[in-house]
mmCIF file of C-alpha atoms in Angstrom:
data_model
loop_
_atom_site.group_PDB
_atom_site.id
_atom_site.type_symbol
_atom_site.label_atom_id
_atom_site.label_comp_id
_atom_site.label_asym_id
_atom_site.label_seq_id
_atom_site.Cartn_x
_atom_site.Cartn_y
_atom_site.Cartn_z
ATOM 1 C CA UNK G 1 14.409 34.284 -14.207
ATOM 2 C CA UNK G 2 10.756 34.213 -13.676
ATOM 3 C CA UNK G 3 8.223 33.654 -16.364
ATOM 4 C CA UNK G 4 6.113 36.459 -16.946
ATOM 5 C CA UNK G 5 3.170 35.123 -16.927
ATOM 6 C CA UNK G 6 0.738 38.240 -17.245
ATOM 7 C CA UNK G 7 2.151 38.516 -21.532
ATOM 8 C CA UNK G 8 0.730 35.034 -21.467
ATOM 9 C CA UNK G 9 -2.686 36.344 -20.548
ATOM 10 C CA UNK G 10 -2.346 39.472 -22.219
ATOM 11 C CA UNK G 11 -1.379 37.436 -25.688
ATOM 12 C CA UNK G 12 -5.063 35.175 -24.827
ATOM 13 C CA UNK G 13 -6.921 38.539 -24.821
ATOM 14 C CA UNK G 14 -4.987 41.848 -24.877
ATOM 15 C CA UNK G 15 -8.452 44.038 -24.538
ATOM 16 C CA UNK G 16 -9.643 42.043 -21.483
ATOM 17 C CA UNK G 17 -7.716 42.365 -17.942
ATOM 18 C CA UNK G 18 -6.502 39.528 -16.254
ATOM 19 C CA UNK G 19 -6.095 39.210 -12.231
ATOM 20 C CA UNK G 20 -3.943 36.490 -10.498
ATOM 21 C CA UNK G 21 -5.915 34.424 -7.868
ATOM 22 C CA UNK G 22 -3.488 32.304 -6.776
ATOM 23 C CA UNK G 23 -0.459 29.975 -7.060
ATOM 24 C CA UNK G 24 -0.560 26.581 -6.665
ATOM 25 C CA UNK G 25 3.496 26.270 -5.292
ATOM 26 C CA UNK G 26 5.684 23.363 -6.580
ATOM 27 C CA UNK G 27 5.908 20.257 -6.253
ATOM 28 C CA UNK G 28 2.678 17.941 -7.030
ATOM 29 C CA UNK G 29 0.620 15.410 -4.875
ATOM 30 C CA UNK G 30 -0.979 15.780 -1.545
ATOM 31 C CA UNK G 31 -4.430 17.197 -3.450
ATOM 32 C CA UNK G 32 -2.308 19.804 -5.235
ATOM 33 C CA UNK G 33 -3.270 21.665 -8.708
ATOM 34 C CA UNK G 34 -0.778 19.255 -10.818
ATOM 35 C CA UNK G 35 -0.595 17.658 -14.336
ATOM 36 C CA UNK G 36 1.441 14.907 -15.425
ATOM 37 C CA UNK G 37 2.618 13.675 -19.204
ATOM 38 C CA UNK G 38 2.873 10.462 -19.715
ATOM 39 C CA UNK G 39 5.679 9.108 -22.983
ATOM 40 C CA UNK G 40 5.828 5.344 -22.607
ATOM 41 C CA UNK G 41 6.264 3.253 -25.499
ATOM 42 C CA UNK G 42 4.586 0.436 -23.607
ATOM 43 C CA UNK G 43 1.758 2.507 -21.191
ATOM 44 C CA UNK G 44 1.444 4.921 -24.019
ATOM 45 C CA UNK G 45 0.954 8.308 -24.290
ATOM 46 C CA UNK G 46 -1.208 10.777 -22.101
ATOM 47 C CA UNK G 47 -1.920 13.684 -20.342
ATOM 48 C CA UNK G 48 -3.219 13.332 -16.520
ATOM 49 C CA UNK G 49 -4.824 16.129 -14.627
ATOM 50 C CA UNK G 50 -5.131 15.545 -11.061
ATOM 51 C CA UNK G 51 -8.010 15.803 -9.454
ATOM 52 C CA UNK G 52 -7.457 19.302 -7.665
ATOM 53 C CA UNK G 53 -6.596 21.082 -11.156
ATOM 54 C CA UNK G 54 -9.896 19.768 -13.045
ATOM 55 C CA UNK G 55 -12.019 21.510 -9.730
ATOM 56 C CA UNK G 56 -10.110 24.152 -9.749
ATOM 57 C CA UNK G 57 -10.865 24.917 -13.551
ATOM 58 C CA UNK G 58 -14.301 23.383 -13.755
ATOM 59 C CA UNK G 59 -13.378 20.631 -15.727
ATOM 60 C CA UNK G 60 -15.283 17.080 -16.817
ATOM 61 C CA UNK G 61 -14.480 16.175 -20.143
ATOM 62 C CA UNK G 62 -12.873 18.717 -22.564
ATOM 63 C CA UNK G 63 -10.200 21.269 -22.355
ATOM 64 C CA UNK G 64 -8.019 23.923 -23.671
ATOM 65 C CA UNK G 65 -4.143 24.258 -24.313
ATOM 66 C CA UNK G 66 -2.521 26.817 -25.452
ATOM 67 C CA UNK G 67 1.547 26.666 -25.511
ATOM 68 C CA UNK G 68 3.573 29.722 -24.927
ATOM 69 C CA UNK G 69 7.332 27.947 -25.540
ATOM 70 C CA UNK G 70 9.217 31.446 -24.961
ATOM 71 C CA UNK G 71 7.700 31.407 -21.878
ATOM 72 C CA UNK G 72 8.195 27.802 -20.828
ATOM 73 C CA UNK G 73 4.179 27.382 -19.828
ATOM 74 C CA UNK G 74 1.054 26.666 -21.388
ATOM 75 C CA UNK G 75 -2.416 27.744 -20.792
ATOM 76 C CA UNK G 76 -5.092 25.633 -19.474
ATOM 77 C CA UNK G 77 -8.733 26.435 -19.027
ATOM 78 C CA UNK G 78 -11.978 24.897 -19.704
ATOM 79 C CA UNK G 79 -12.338 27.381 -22.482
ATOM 80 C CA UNK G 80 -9.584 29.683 -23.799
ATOM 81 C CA UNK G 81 -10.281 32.611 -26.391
ATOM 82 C CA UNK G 82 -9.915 31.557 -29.872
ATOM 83 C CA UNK G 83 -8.585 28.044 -29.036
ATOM 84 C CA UNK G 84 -7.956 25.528 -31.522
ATOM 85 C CA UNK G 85 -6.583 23.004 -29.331
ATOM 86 C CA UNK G 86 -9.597 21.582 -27.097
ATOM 87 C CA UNK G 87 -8.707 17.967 -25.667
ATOM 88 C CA UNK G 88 -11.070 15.344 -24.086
ATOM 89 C CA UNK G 89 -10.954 13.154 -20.880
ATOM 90 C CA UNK G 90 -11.260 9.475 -21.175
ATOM 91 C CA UNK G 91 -14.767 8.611 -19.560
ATOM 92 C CA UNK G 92 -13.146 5.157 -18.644
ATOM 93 C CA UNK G 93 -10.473 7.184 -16.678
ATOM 94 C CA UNK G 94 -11.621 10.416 -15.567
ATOM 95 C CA UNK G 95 -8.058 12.227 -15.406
ATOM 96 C CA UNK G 96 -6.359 11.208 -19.000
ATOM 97 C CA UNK G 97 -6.387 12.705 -22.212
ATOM 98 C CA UNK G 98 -4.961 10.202 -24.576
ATOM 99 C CA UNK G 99 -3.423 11.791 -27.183
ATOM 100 C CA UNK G 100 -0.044 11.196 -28.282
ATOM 101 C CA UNK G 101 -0.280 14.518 -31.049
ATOM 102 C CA UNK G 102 -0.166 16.516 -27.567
ATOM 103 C CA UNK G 103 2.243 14.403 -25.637
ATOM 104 C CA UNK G 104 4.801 14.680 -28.686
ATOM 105 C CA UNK G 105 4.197 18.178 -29.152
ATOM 106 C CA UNK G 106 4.858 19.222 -25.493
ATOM 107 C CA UNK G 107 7.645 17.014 -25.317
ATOM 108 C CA UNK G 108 9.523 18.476 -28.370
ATOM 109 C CA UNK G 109 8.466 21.857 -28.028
ATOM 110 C CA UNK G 110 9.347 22.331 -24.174
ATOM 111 C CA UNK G 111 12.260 19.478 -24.312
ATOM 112 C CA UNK G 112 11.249 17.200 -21.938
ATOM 113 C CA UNK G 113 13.714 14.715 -21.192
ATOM 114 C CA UNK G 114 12.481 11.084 -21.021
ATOM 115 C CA UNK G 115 15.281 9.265 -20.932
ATOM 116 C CA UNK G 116 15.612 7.420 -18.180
ATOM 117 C CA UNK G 117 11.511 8.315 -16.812
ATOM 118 C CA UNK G 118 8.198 7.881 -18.521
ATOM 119 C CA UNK G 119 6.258 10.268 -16.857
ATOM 120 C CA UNK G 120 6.709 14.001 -15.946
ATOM 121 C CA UNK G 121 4.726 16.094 -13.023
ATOM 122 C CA UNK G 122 4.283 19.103 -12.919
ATOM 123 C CA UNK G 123 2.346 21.688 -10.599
ATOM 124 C CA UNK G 124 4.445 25.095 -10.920
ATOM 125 C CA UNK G 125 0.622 26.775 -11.474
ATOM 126 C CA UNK G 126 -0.573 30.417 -11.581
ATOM 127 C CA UNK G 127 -4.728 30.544 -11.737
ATOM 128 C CA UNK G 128 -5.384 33.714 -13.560
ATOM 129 C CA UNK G 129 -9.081 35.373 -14.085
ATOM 130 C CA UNK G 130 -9.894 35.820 -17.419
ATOM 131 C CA UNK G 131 -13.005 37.322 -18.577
ATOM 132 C CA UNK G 132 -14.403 35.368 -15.469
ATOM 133 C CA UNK G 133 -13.117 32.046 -16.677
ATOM 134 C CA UNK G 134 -10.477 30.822 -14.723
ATOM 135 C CA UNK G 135 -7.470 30.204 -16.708
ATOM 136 C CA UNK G 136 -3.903 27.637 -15.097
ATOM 137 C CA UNK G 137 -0.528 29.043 -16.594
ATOM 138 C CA UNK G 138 1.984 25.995 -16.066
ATOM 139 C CA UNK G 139 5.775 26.326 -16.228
ATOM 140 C CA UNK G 140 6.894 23.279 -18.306
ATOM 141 C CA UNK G 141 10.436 24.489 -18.732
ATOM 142 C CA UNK G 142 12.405 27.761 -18.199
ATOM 143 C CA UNK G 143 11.639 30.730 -20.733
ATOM 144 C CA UNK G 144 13.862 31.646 -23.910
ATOM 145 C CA UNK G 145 12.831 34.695 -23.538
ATOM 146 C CA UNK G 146 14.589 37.178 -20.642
ATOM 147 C CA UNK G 147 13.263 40.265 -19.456
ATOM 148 C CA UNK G 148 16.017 42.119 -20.834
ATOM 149 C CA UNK G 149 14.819 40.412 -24.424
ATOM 150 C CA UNK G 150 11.582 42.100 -23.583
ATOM 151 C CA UNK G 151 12.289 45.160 -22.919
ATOM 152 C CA UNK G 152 14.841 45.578 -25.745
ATOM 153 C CA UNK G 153 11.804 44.235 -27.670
ATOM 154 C CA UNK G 154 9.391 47.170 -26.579
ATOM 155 C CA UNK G 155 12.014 49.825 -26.905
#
């Protein structure tokens, strides 16, 4: 089922209008949009973005998340409307954000499996326009909710 991505961006802002830009595709490397969460016990924990994601968004040091779990994604932006949640990039490494509060929240709330891994990728990205800000919707895991919840929901 695919996420629907647009109540993500309505839920940031329902006044303002969103437009898609583009997608990014799956699968990560090769200069590709992509972030990757790092749960090690003995690397620790962190969240990388690659290089291609932080242009793409205007990035250098600080930046927004915003989790949408029934949708399986989370919002990413340079700045996000009313965000609480503002992260910062390690100077000394220019694509982590060491912060084990977000790693353990992202694990638990999306269940990411780290069993036999300590590091998940991850480059299943929408770029949406937001009030002129450009805003990356990532699919962490698949959605709770259906569109048949949705529209039972609305009727």
């Amino acid at each position: 089922m695919p996420v629907k991505r647009n109540s993500i961006i309505e839920k940031l802002r329902s006044e303002s209008t969103s437009k898609k830009i583009s997608n990014a595709g799956s699968g990560g490397g090769n200069g590709r949009p992509s972030i990757t969460i790092v749960n090690s016990r003995c690397n620790g924990k962190r969240v990388m973005l690659s290089k291609a994601l932080k242009t793409a968004l205007g990035i250098e040091y600080n930046f927004c998340v915003e989790p949408y779990p029934d949708e399986g994604c989370i919002a990413l932006a340079k700045e996000l409307p009313n965000c609480g949640n503002v992260y910062h990039i390690s100077e000394a490494d220019s694509r982590s954000c060491y912060s084990s509060v977000l790693v353990n929240y992202l694990t638990k709330t999306f269940n990411i499996d780290y069993t036999e891994v300590t590091s998940h990728s991850f480059a299943d990205i929408d770029f949406e326009d937001l009030d002129g800000k450009k805003v990356a919707i990532i699919k962490l895991s698949e959605p709770t909710i259906t569109d048949e919840e949705d529209t039972e929901e609305s009727a």
